[in-house]
Short mmCIF file of C-alpha atoms and ligand atoms in Angstrom, two decimals:
data_model
loop_
_atom_site.label_atom_id
_atom_site.label_comp_id
_atom_site.label_asym_id
_atom_site.label_seq_id
_atom_site.Cartn_x
_atom_site.Cartn_y
_atom_site.Cartn_z
CA UNK A 14 -7.72 -0.21 21.55
CA UNK A 15 -4.55 1.68 22.01
CA UNK A 16 -1.55 1.30 20.66
CA UNK A 17 2.16 1.65 20.85
CA UNK A 18 5.23 1.96 19.02
CA UNK A 19 7.09 -1.50 17.19
CA UNK A 20 10.02 0.16 19.71
CA UNK A 21 8.70 1.27 22.90
CA UNK A 22 5.24 -0.76 24.26
CA UNK A 23 5.28 1.14 27.44
CA UNK A 24 3.70 4.52 25.72
CA UNK A 25 0.24 4.01 24.71
CA UNK A 26 -1.66 6.40 22.55
CA UNK A 27 -5.28 6.45 21.13
CA UNK A 28 -6.45 5.54 17.46
CA UNK A 29 -6.66 8.92 16.75
CA UNK A 30 -3.27 10.01 17.67
CA UNK A 31 -1.69 7.16 15.84
CA UNK A 32 -3.19 8.00 12.81
CA UNK A 33 -2.35 11.72 12.79
CA UNK A 34 1.10 11.00 13.50
CA UNK A 35 1.97 8.47 11.06
CA UNK A 36 5.06 7.33 12.47
CA UNK A 37 6.32 6.96 16.12
CA UNK A 38 8.67 9.87 17.52
CA UNK A 39 11.08 7.10 18.61
CA UNK A 40 11.21 5.38 14.81
CA UNK A 41 8.83 3.12 15.39
CA UNK A 42 5.61 2.18 13.78
CA UNK A 43 2.27 2.09 15.94
CA UNK A 44 0.44 -1.54 16.21
CA UNK A 45 -2.50 -2.24 18.12
CA UNK A 46 -2.15 -4.04 21.48
CA UNK A 47 -3.74 -6.95 20.62
CA UNK A 48 -5.15 -7.95 17.00
CA UNK A 49 -8.42 -8.43 17.73
CA UNK A 50 -10.58 -11.26 17.31
CA UNK A 51 -13.32 -11.54 15.31
CA UNK A 52 -16.45 -14.13 14.99
CA UNK A 53 -16.56 -14.58 10.90
CA UNK A 54 -19.98 -15.81 11.35
CA UNK A 55 -20.93 -12.62 12.17
CA UNK A 56 -19.57 -11.11 8.58
CA UNK A 57 -21.46 -13.24 6.36
CA UNK A 58 -24.18 -11.73 4.11
CA UNK A 59 -22.85 -8.57 4.58
CA UNK A 60 -21.24 -6.14 1.76
CA UNK A 61 -18.31 -4.96 1.59
CA UNK A 62 -19.34 -1.45 3.70
CA UNK A 63 -20.93 -3.45 6.40
CA UNK A 64 -17.98 -5.57 7.05
CA UNK A 65 -15.45 -2.00 6.55
CA UNK A 66 -17.86 -0.61 9.86
CA UNK A 67 -17.43 -3.91 12.10
CA UNK A 68 -14.00 -4.19 11.34
CA UNK A 69 -13.34 -0.66 11.90
CA UNK A 70 -15.35 -1.04 15.16
CA UNK A 71 -12.58 -2.84 16.50
CA UNK A 72 -10.16 -1.21 15.67
CA UNK A 73 -10.97 2.59 15.77
CA UNK A 74 -12.56 2.35 19.00
CA UNK A 75 -12.74 6.72 19.38
CA UNK A 76 -15.02 7.16 16.68
CA UNK A 77 -18.69 6.36 17.06
CA UNK A 78 -20.67 3.80 14.79
CA UNK A 79 -22.34 6.63 13.24
CA UNK A 80 -19.01 8.61 12.55
CA UNK A 81 -17.64 5.35 11.30
CA UNK A 82 -20.54 4.52 8.91
CA UNK A 83 -20.75 8.00 7.92
CA UNK A 84 -17.02 8.06 6.85
CA UNK A 85 -17.55 4.69 4.94
CA UNK A 86 -20.44 5.74 3.31
CA UNK A 87 -18.31 9.30 2.05
CA UNK A 88 -15.36 7.70 0.98
CA UNK A 89 -16.54 4.33 -0.66
CA UNK A 90 -19.08 6.07 -3.01
CA UNK A 91 -19.60 6.50 -6.69
CA UNK A 92 -15.84 7.23 -7.22
CA UNK A 93 -15.63 3.44 -7.35
CA UNK A 94 -16.64 2.03 -10.24
CA UNK A 95 -18.59 -1.23 -8.90
CA UNK A 96 -21.14 -1.25 -6.24
CA UNK A 97 -18.86 -3.45 -3.66
CA UNK A 98 -15.68 -1.83 -4.48
CA UNK A 99 -14.29 -4.77 -5.09
CA UNK A 100 -14.68 -7.97 -7.24
CA UNK A 101 -13.78 -11.73 -6.77
CA UNK A 102 -13.28 -13.56 -10.67
CA UNK A 103 -12.54 -17.34 -11.22
CA UNK A 104 -9.89 -17.18 -13.35
CA UNK A 105 -8.30 -20.87 -14.03
CA UNK A 106 -8.12 -22.76 -10.90
CA UNK A 107 -7.42 -19.46 -9.46
CA UNK A 108 -9.49 -16.55 -7.77
CA UNK A 109 -8.57 -13.18 -8.73
CA UNK A 110 -9.40 -10.48 -6.17
CA UNK A 111 -9.65 -7.51 -8.21
CA UNK A 112 -8.82 -4.20 -5.91
CA UNK A 113 -8.77 -1.61 -8.87
CA UNK A 114 -11.75 -0.59 -9.10
CA UNK A 115 -11.23 2.96 -7.13
CA UNK A 116 -10.61 6.52 -8.65
CA UNK A 117 -6.78 5.69 -9.35
CA UNK A 118 -6.95 2.36 -10.54
CA UNK A 119 -4.81 0.56 -7.87
CA UNK A 120 -5.83 -0.98 -4.70
CA UNK A 121 -4.22 1.82 -2.62
CA UNK A 122 -7.26 3.43 -3.14
CA UNK A 123 -9.26 0.89 -0.95
CA UNK A 124 -7.55 2.81 2.11
CA UNK A 125 -6.49 6.02 0.66
CA UNK A 126 -9.99 6.79 -0.16
CA UNK A 127 -11.16 6.87 3.53
CA UNK A 128 -7.67 7.63 5.20
CA UNK A 129 -8.43 11.42 4.92
CA UNK A 130 -12.08 11.46 6.49
CA UNK A 131 -10.08 9.50 9.58
CA UNK A 132 -7.54 12.50 9.61
CA UNK A 133 -10.23 15.13 9.62
CA UNK A 134 -12.17 13.57 12.12
CA UNK A 135 -9.64 12.78 14.46
CA UNK A 136 -8.39 16.51 13.93
CA UNK A 137 -11.81 17.46 15.36
CA UNK A 138 -11.77 15.08 18.01
CA UNK A 139 -8.66 16.27 19.35
CA UNK A 140 -9.27 19.79 18.40
CA UNK A 141 -6.30 20.44 16.39
CA UNK A 142 -6.25 23.39 14.70
CA UNK A 143 -2.42 23.19 13.02
CA UNK A 144 -2.60 22.47 9.43
CA UNK A 145 -1.34 18.74 8.76
CA UNK A 146 1.47 18.15 6.18
CA UNK A 147 1.14 15.04 4.65
CA UNK A 148 4.59 13.42 3.43
CA UNK A 149 4.13 10.38 0.99
CA UNK A 150 7.18 8.43 -0.71
CA UNK A 151 5.75 6.93 -3.67
CA UNK A 152 6.75 3.75 -6.13
CA UNK A 153 3.88 5.61 -8.12
CA UNK A 154 0.49 4.31 -6.57
CA UNK A 155 0.38 5.53 -3.41
CA UNK A 156 1.31 9.11 -4.49
CA UNK A 157 -1.79 9.54 -6.82
CA UNK A 158 -4.43 7.35 -4.59
CA UNK A 159 -3.30 9.56 -1.60
CA UNK A 160 -3.68 12.95 -4.20
CA UNK A 161 -7.10 12.37 -5.03
CA UNK A 162 -7.89 11.39 -1.50
CA UNK A 163 -6.33 14.32 -0.16
CA UNK A 164 -7.43 16.65 -2.90
CA UNK A 165 -8.54 19.84 -1.32
CA UNK A 166 -9.23 18.48 2.05
CA UNK A 167 -9.05 21.75 4.22
CA UNK A 168 -6.69 21.97 6.59
CA UNK A 169 -4.09 19.89 4.86
CA UNK A 170 -1.39 19.98 2.34
CA UNK A 171 0.05 16.95 0.72
CA UNK A 172 3.22 16.41 -0.51
CA UNK A 173 4.32 13.46 -2.95
CA UNK A 174 7.75 12.62 -3.71
CA UNK A 175 8.30 10.22 -6.47
CA UNK A 176 11.36 8.36 -8.25
CA UNK A 177 12.05 10.24 -11.30
CA UNK A 178 13.10 7.58 -13.49
CA UNK A 179 11.04 4.79 -11.23
CA UNK A 180 7.28 4.63 -12.45
CA UNK A 181 5.18 4.15 -15.28
CA UNK A 182 4.13 6.76 -17.94
CA UNK A 183 0.38 6.54 -17.03
CA UNK A 184 1.60 6.92 -12.88
CA UNK A 185 3.55 9.87 -14.00
CA UNK A 186 0.99 11.40 -15.80
CA UNK A 187 -1.84 10.62 -13.38
CA UNK A 188 0.43 12.61 -10.90
CA UNK A 189 1.12 15.23 -12.24
CA UNK A 190 -1.90 16.59 -13.52
CA UNK A 191 -3.70 16.34 -10.21
CA UNK A 192 -5.53 19.24 -9.18
CA UNK A 193 -6.26 21.34 -6.09
CA UNK A 194 -4.55 23.71 -4.47
CA UNK A 195 -2.94 21.74 -1.48
CA UNK A 196 -1.52 19.17 -4.02
CA UNK A 197 2.29 19.16 -4.40
CA UNK A 198 4.45 16.72 -6.23
CA UNK A 199 8.23 16.33 -6.70
CA UNK A 200 10.51 14.37 -8.63
CA UNK A 201 13.53 12.97 -6.67
CA UNK A 202 16.54 11.97 -8.36
CA UNK A 203 16.63 8.53 -6.88
CA UNK A 204 14.96 5.50 -6.40
CA UNK A 205 12.00 4.44 -4.16
CA UNK A 206 14.20 3.44 -1.47
CA UNK A 207 16.09 6.94 -1.07
CA UNK A 208 12.55 8.70 -1.23
CA UNK A 209 11.11 6.62 1.80
CA UNK A 210 14.50 7.13 3.62
CA UNK A 211 14.57 11.03 2.86
CA UNK A 212 10.85 11.19 4.21
CA UNK A 213 11.22 9.39 7.16
CA UNK A 214 14.44 11.44 7.99
CA UNK A 215 12.50 14.48 7.41
CA UNK A 216 10.32 12.96 10.10
CA UNK A 217 12.45 12.45 12.56
CA UNK A 218 14.06 15.62 11.94
CA UNK A 219 13.44 17.81 15.34
CA UNK A 220 14.79 21.06 14.06
CA UNK A 221 12.68 21.02 10.54
CA UNK A 222 9.30 19.65 13.06
CA UNK A 223 10.18 22.69 15.23
CA UNK A 224 10.38 25.15 12.35
CA UNK A 225 6.95 23.66 10.73
CA UNK A 226 5.22 23.83 14.33
CA UNK A 227 6.31 27.76 14.30
CA UNK A 228 4.35 28.35 11.28
CA UNK A 229 1.23 26.32 12.15
CA UNK A 230 1.99 23.13 10.58
CA UNK A 231 2.22 18.91 11.95
CA UNK A 232 3.72 16.25 9.70
CA UNK A 233 1.99 13.25 8.90
CA UNK A 234 1.79 10.32 6.69
CA UNK A 235 -0.33 8.57 3.87
CA UNK A 236 2.38 5.61 3.40
CA UNK A 237 1.83 2.60 4.68
CA UNK A 238 3.91 3.20 7.85
CA UNK A 239 0.42 4.86 8.56
CA UNK A 240 -1.84 1.98 10.82
CA UNK A 241 -4.69 3.80 8.98
CA UNK A 242 -3.62 2.41 5.98
CA UNK A 243 -3.55 -0.76 7.58
CA UNK A 244 -6.47 -1.45 8.89
CA UNK A 245 -8.76 -0.75 5.94
CA UNK A 246 -6.80 -3.10 3.79
CA UNK A 247 -8.05 -6.28 6.45
CA UNK A 248 -11.61 -5.60 5.04
CA UNK A 249 -11.42 -7.15 1.49
CA UNK A 250 -9.52 -10.24 2.40
CA UNK A 251 -12.85 -11.45 5.05
CA UNK A 252 -15.14 -9.68 1.99
CA UNK A 253 -13.07 -11.73 -0.77
CA UNK A 254 -13.39 -14.83 1.41
CA UNK A 255 -17.19 -14.98 1.23
CA UNK A 256 -17.07 -14.24 -2.34
CA UNK A 257 -15.26 -17.63 -2.74
CA UNK A 258 -17.38 -18.92 -0.93
CA UNK A 259 -20.75 -18.24 -2.89
CA UNK A 260 -18.84 -18.62 -6.03
CA UNK A 261 -18.81 -22.52 -5.09
CA UNK A 262 -14.83 -21.84 -5.16
CA UNK A 263 -14.77 -23.38 -1.43
CA UNK A 264 -16.87 -24.08 1.16
CA UNK A 265 -17.68 -21.99 4.54
CA UNK A 266 -14.80 -23.06 6.84
CA UNK A 267 -12.46 -24.34 4.09
CA UNK A 268 -9.04 -22.53 4.63
CA UNK A 269 -7.39 -20.64 1.53
CA UNK A 270 -4.36 -19.26 0.90
CA UNK A 271 -3.38 -15.73 -0.36
CA UNK A 272 -1.32 -14.66 -3.06
CA UNK A 273 0.11 -10.79 -2.45
CA UNK A 274 2.43 -9.22 -5.07
CA UNK A 275 4.53 -7.61 -2.66
CA UNK A 276 6.90 -4.51 -2.00
CA UNK A 277 6.39 -2.48 1.15
CA UNK A 278 5.48 -5.32 2.96
CA UNK A 279 1.67 -3.49 3.83
CA UNK A 280 -0.93 -5.66 1.70
CA UNK A 281 0.41 -8.80 3.13
CA UNK A 282 0.41 -7.52 6.75
CA UNK A 283 -2.89 -6.73 6.14
CA UNK A 284 -3.54 -10.27 5.29
CA UNK A 285 -1.88 -11.49 8.54
CA UNK A 286 -3.70 -9.73 10.81
CA UNK A 287 -7.06 -11.03 8.70
CA UNK A 288 -5.59 -14.45 9.65
CA UNK A 289 -4.99 -13.64 13.02
CA UNK A 290 -8.27 -12.33 13.47
CA UNK A 291 -9.88 -14.98 12.75
CA UNK A 292 -10.11 -15.78 9.10
CA UNK A 293 -9.19 -19.42 7.77
CA UNK A 294 -6.31 -18.72 6.25
CA UNK A 295 -4.02 -21.55 5.40
CA UNK A 296 -1.22 -20.12 3.87
CA UNK A 297 0.05 -16.39 2.69
CA UNK A 298 2.20 -16.24 -0.33
CA UNK A 299 4.82 -13.64 -0.51
CA UNK A 300 5.11 -12.99 -4.03
CA UNK A 301 8.18 -10.86 -5.20
CA UNK A 302 9.42 -8.90 -8.46
CA UNK A 303 13.58 -9.58 -8.95
CA UNK A 304 13.62 -7.06 -5.81
CA UNK A 305 13.65 -10.70 -4.31
CA UNK A 306 14.75 -9.37 -0.74
CA UNK A 307 11.77 -10.54 0.96
CA UNK A 308 12.15 -14.21 -0.69
CA UNK A 309 15.68 -14.37 0.47
CA UNK A 310 14.31 -13.54 4.12
CA UNK A 311 11.52 -15.73 4.36
CA UNK A 312 13.20 -18.67 3.36
CA UNK A 313 16.51 -17.91 5.01
CA UNK A 314 15.88 -15.16 7.97
CA UNK A 315 18.67 -13.05 6.47
CA UNK A 316 17.94 -9.44 5.12
CA UNK A 317 20.72 -8.01 3.25
CA UNK A 318 19.84 -4.62 1.07
CA UNK A 319 23.31 -5.26 0.08
CA UNK A 320 22.35 -5.93 -3.54
CA UNK A 321 21.23 -3.96 -6.75
CA UNK A 322 18.12 -1.99 -6.70
CA UNK A 323 16.15 -3.75 -10.11
CA UNK A 324 14.05 -1.57 -12.00
CA UNK A 325 11.38 -3.99 -13.44
CA UNK A 326 8.19 -3.74 -15.39
CA UNK A 327 6.21 -3.85 -11.91
CA UNK A 328 7.65 -0.54 -10.30
CA UNK A 329 5.26 -0.59 -7.27
CA UNK A 330 6.94 -3.32 -6.06
CA UNK A 331 10.81 -2.23 -6.67
CA UNK A 332 11.70 -2.13 -2.90
CA UNK A 333 14.43 -3.01 -1.06
CA UNK A 334 13.53 -1.51 2.53
CA UNK A 335 9.79 -3.02 3.10
CA UNK A 336 8.82 -0.43 5.96
CA UNK A 337 6.18 -2.54 7.42
CA UNK A 338 7.80 -5.98 7.93
CA UNK A 339 9.20 -3.95 11.37
CA UNK A 340 5.25 -5.05 11.93
CA UNK A 341 5.74 -8.67 11.35
CA UNK A 342 8.72 -8.98 12.98
CA UNK A 343 6.96 -7.30 16.41
CA UNK A 344 4.43 -10.56 15.71
CA UNK A 345 6.51 -13.26 15.28
CA UNK A 346 8.75 -11.93 18.22
CA UNK A 347 6.46 -11.62 20.75
CA UNK A 348 6.46 -7.77 20.97
CA UNK A 349 10.66 -7.98 21.40
CA UNK A 350 11.43 -4.50 21.14
CA UNK A 351 14.57 -4.67 22.06
CA UNK A 352 14.99 -6.89 19.47
CA UNK A 353 13.81 -4.48 16.78
CA UNK A 354 15.73 -1.97 18.10
CA UNK A 355 18.72 -4.23 17.55
CA UNK A 356 17.50 -5.23 13.93
CA UNK A 357 16.48 -2.28 12.84
CA UNK A 358 19.63 -0.76 13.77
CA UNK A 359 21.40 -2.92 12.29
CA UNK A 360 19.71 -2.20 8.83
CA UNK A 361 20.74 1.33 9.71
CA UNK A 362 24.60 0.64 10.29
CA UNK A 363 25.34 -2.73 8.01
CA UNK A 364 22.12 -2.48 5.57
CA UNK A 365 21.18 -6.18 7.00
CA UNK A 366 20.14 -7.96 10.15
CA UNK A 367 19.00 -11.48 10.64
CA UNK A 368 16.40 -13.66 12.89
CA UNK A 369 16.74 -16.25 14.85
CA UNK A 370 16.10 -19.70 13.34
CA UNK A 371 12.93 -19.72 15.90
CA UNK A 372 11.18 -17.19 14.02
CA UNK A 373 12.10 -17.87 10.75
CA UNK A 374 10.10 -21.71 11.47
CA UNK A 375 7.67 -19.09 12.79
CA UNK A 376 7.45 -17.51 9.47
CA UNK A 377 7.60 -20.32 7.52
CA UNK A 378 4.31 -21.93 9.19
CA UNK A 379 2.33 -18.94 7.67
CA UNK A 380 4.80 -17.64 4.80
CA UNK A 381 5.88 -19.33 1.71
CA UNK A 382 7.77 -16.83 -0.26
CA UNK A 383 9.06 -16.94 -3.63
CA UNK A 384 10.00 -14.49 -6.92
CA UNK A 385 9.61 -14.71 -10.66
CA UNK A 386 11.91 -12.57 -13.43
CA UNK A 387 10.78 -9.80 -15.68
CA UNK A 388 10.67 -12.89 -18.62
CA UNK A 389 8.25 -15.05 -16.15
CA UNK A 390 5.98 -11.87 -15.63
CA UNK A 391 5.57 -11.24 -19.54
CA UNK A 392 5.14 -14.76 -20.09
CA UNK A 393 2.31 -15.33 -17.36
CA UNK A 394 0.49 -12.26 -18.81
CA UNK A 395 0.41 -14.30 -22.13
CA UNK A 396 -0.40 -17.36 -20.70
CA UNK A 397 -3.27 -16.58 -18.83
CA UNK A 398 -4.56 -14.54 -21.52
CA UNK A 399 -4.25 -17.38 -24.24
CA UNK A 400 -6.17 -19.79 -21.86
CA UNK A 401 -8.56 -17.60 -20.04
CA UNK A 402 -8.96 -13.80 -22.11
CA UNK A 403 -8.22 -12.39 -18.54
CA UNK A 404 -5.40 -9.62 -18.64
CA UNK A 405 -2.99 -9.41 -15.49
CA UNK A 406 -1.17 -6.58 -14.89
CA UNK A 407 2.25 -7.04 -14.01
CA UNK A 408 2.23 -6.95 -10.38
CA UNK A 409 -0.76 -9.36 -10.32
CA UNK A 410 1.05 -11.36 -13.01
CA UNK A 411 4.08 -11.86 -10.23
CA UNK A 412 0.85 -13.23 -7.41
CA UNK A 413 -0.88 -15.54 -9.84
CA UNK A 414 2.70 -17.02 -11.38
CA UNK A 415 3.83 -17.83 -8.00
CA UNK A 416 0.46 -19.31 -6.92
CA UNK A 417 0.53 -21.63 -9.89
CA UNK A 418 2.62 -24.82 -7.96
CA UNK A 419 1.06 -24.41 -4.41
CA UNK A 420 -2.36 -26.16 -4.77
CA UNK A 421 -6.04 -25.24 -4.32
CA UNK A 422 -8.27 -22.71 -2.94
CA UNK A 423 -6.04 -20.26 -3.60
CA UNK A 424 -6.59 -16.54 -3.67
CA UNK A 425 -4.28 -13.85 -5.76
CA UNK A 426 -4.59 -10.54 -5.50
CA UNK A 427 -4.99 -8.28 -8.18
CA UNK A 428 -3.35 -4.98 -7.41
CA UNK A 429 -4.08 -3.06 -10.28
CA UNK A 430 -5.68 -2.13 -13.48
CA UNK A 431 -4.02 -3.32 -16.87
CA UNK A 432 -4.08 0.32 -17.80
CA UNK A 433 -1.84 1.42 -15.48
CA UNK A 434 1.19 -0.91 -17.31
CA UNK A 435 -0.37 -1.18 -20.80
CA UNK A 436 3.10 -0.43 -22.24
CA UNK A 437 5.09 -3.19 -20.34
CA UNK A 438 1.94 -5.24 -20.81
CA UNK A 439 2.20 -5.10 -24.88
CA UNK A 440 5.82 -6.35 -24.62
CA UNK A 441 4.48 -9.22 -23.82
CA UNK A 442 2.17 -9.49 -27.00
CA UNK A 443 5.09 -8.65 -29.03
CA UNK A 444 3.88 -5.03 -29.86
CA UNK A 445 6.32 -2.13 -29.56
CA UNK A 446 4.64 0.10 -27.33
CA UNK A 447 7.88 3.02 -27.28
CA UNK A 448 6.71 4.31 -30.58
CA UNK A 449 2.62 4.12 -29.45
CA UNK A 450 1.38 7.51 -27.44
CA UNK A 451 -0.55 6.98 -24.22
CA UNK A 452 -3.74 6.59 -25.90
CA UNK A 453 -2.80 4.27 -28.44
CA UNK A 454 -1.74 1.99 -25.75
CA UNK A 455 -4.58 2.39 -23.82
CA UNK A 456 -6.66 1.67 -26.65
CA UNK A 457 -5.01 -1.88 -27.55
CA UNK A 458 -5.45 -2.86 -23.45
CA UNK A 459 -9.31 -2.15 -24.06
CA UNK A 460 -9.00 -4.56 -27.35
CA UNK A 461 -7.12 -7.29 -25.06
CA UNK A 462 -8.84 -6.75 -21.83
CA UNK A 463 -12.54 -6.11 -23.23
CA UNK A 464 -13.18 -3.18 -20.39
CA UNK A 465 -13.41 0.12 -22.04
CA UNK A 466 -10.69 2.68 -21.28
CA UNK A 467 -11.29 4.11 -17.89
CA UNK A 468 -12.54 7.69 -17.74
CA UNK A 469 -9.70 9.41 -15.84
CA UNK A 470 -7.30 8.16 -18.08
CA UNK A 471 -9.36 9.38 -21.64
CA UNK A 472 -6.77 12.09 -22.90
CA UNK A 473 -4.94 12.09 -19.90
CA UNK A 474 -1.43 12.90 -22.20
CA UNK A 475 -3.45 16.04 -23.15
CA UNK A 476 -4.05 17.49 -19.61
CA UNK A 477 -2.07 20.21 -18.13
CA UNK A 478 0.59 19.26 -16.33
CA UNK A 479 0.87 21.01 -12.88
CA UNK A 480 3.70 20.06 -11.37
CA UNK A 481 7.28 20.55 -12.31
CA UNK A 482 9.86 20.49 -9.32
CA UNK A 483 12.59 17.93 -9.03
CA UNK A 484 15.14 17.87 -6.65
CA UNK A 485 17.64 15.57 -5.47
CA UNK A 486 17.66 13.10 -2.81
CA UNK A 487 19.84 15.21 0.12
CA UNK A 488 16.81 18.11 -0.91
CA UNK A 489 13.87 16.76 0.59
CA UNK A 490 14.00 18.87 3.25
CA UNK A 491 14.59 21.98 1.65
CA UNK A 492 12.23 21.52 -0.67
CA UNK A 493 9.86 20.94 1.71
CA UNK A 494 10.22 24.51 3.50
CA UNK A 495 9.93 25.94 0.19
CA UNK A 496 6.56 24.50 -0.63
CA UNK A 497 5.26 25.57 2.62
CA UNK A 498 7.41 28.95 2.52
CA UNK A 499 8.14 27.99 6.39
CA UNK A 500 11.32 29.83 8.05
CA UNK A 501 11.54 32.32 5.40
CA UNK A 502 11.07 35.02 7.72
CA UNK A 503 10.75 37.84 4.63
CA UNK A 504 7.96 35.92 3.07
C1 PLP B 616 1.77 -0.83 -3.69
C2 PLP B 616 1.73 -1.75 -4.88
C3 PLP B 616 1.91 -2.83 -4.75
C4 PLP B 616 2.93 -3.63 -2.89
O1 PLP B 616 1.71 -3.17 -2.13
P1 PLP B 616 2.64 -3.25 -0.47
O2 PLP B 616 1.22 -2.92 0.36
O3 PLP B 616 3.34 -2.21 -0.47
O4 PLP B 616 3.19 -5.06 -0.59
C5 PLP B 616 1.81 -3.73 -5.60
N1 PLP B 616 1.07 -3.80 -6.43
C6 PLP B 616 0.91 -2.55 -6.28
C7 PLP B 616 -0.03 -2.04 -8.25
C8 PLP B 616 1.15 -1.37 -5.74
O5 PLP B 616 0.48 -0.22 -6.09
#
């Protein structure tokens, strides 16, 4: 399988090149030249890791089956708290796909625990001796998952930028207490969009790249712009389908609807890839919080970022510029690269773009989009808990709420453990969490969800804070130079 940029299909690269580079030189995102089909009969009865192998074989053709199997076994090990890594639970009329059983309690672990293995192996195959610098912008969860994944991996440095005021207390503590000699965490005085844009700019800054190259460094990305993030996320949709069959929710062959709490459009794009590969999916439900730019886009074809950025209780979805939308537009425009370049240029210059009626019609055949307000999120958490005893985190609650009136055979994607956002959840239960410590909040959550406090969170507020850097949005490149000590010839 070869890959090319959404902005230039004539320059094809291998899967290992696409993973190592992260973002294409022209600023576009790598896409597979075709989305491969799979006979889903082949996957029936297989466990999570076996399904992962079948999917990876189709996309990551530079690795041998033996290499793939080894990486899968190493990444998906006992750092997940259940055998099959993810779980599917019946909650009222819906099925909930729990993707938060990994080391950092959010779905980002599904891809970020294996991406470092892909990179190290790719480096070997390509005989690359430079140190790889993973640059990552995070709305909270990618950061910690990437830090854990890349921690102490030889030949790699990882730098994470997060919005200082835009993550939950637990998310912040998780990141700032990260150990490892190659991990760097920086708070930026801006929101996630600022962080993501600045990191992308650093990527494309030739001077900075040159400076780094002189000191033996190359950039890559752990954000979902990296195709190595997207591919592992396809696996759980196939796995979940067979779990729904097993649990009697559907009969094999039935079409399902998948509701995804969406931010950077990566998770829902993986669901779209699964559908294109042959998974029986009737509709994808794109669920947003009050940053409902994707709801407007899918319903009208207009993408307009000239609006207020809202800080919500589902901070991992507080995004106005969704990177992976570019890959989706590539699909619905039949790979029209000039069109994509024009749209992305419009986005850069005018902060908006729109797509043709015919593409909107196409999108509407595949997707439904809606959003929920802050109040509705809290109400959904409480109502669902009272009715079923199941505790949703605020992100999952967004997808759950939007899916309530769209019929049957619904899979709601649960992206985070309630423990990550305990303070917000308690608000819905009329508990004033402002006066409680993180440990007290965790205790309250454990009473509600009846799952004991995850090991990684026990006494987290007493762990040493190891990262102290703060920088302005325009200081990201300077900060990178400082951290890596490049360009400093007296050093
Ligand atoms: C990242 C994240 C999302 C959004 O996923 P995208 O792939 O960016 O659309 C939703 N919920 C949680 C908890 C997340 O960490």
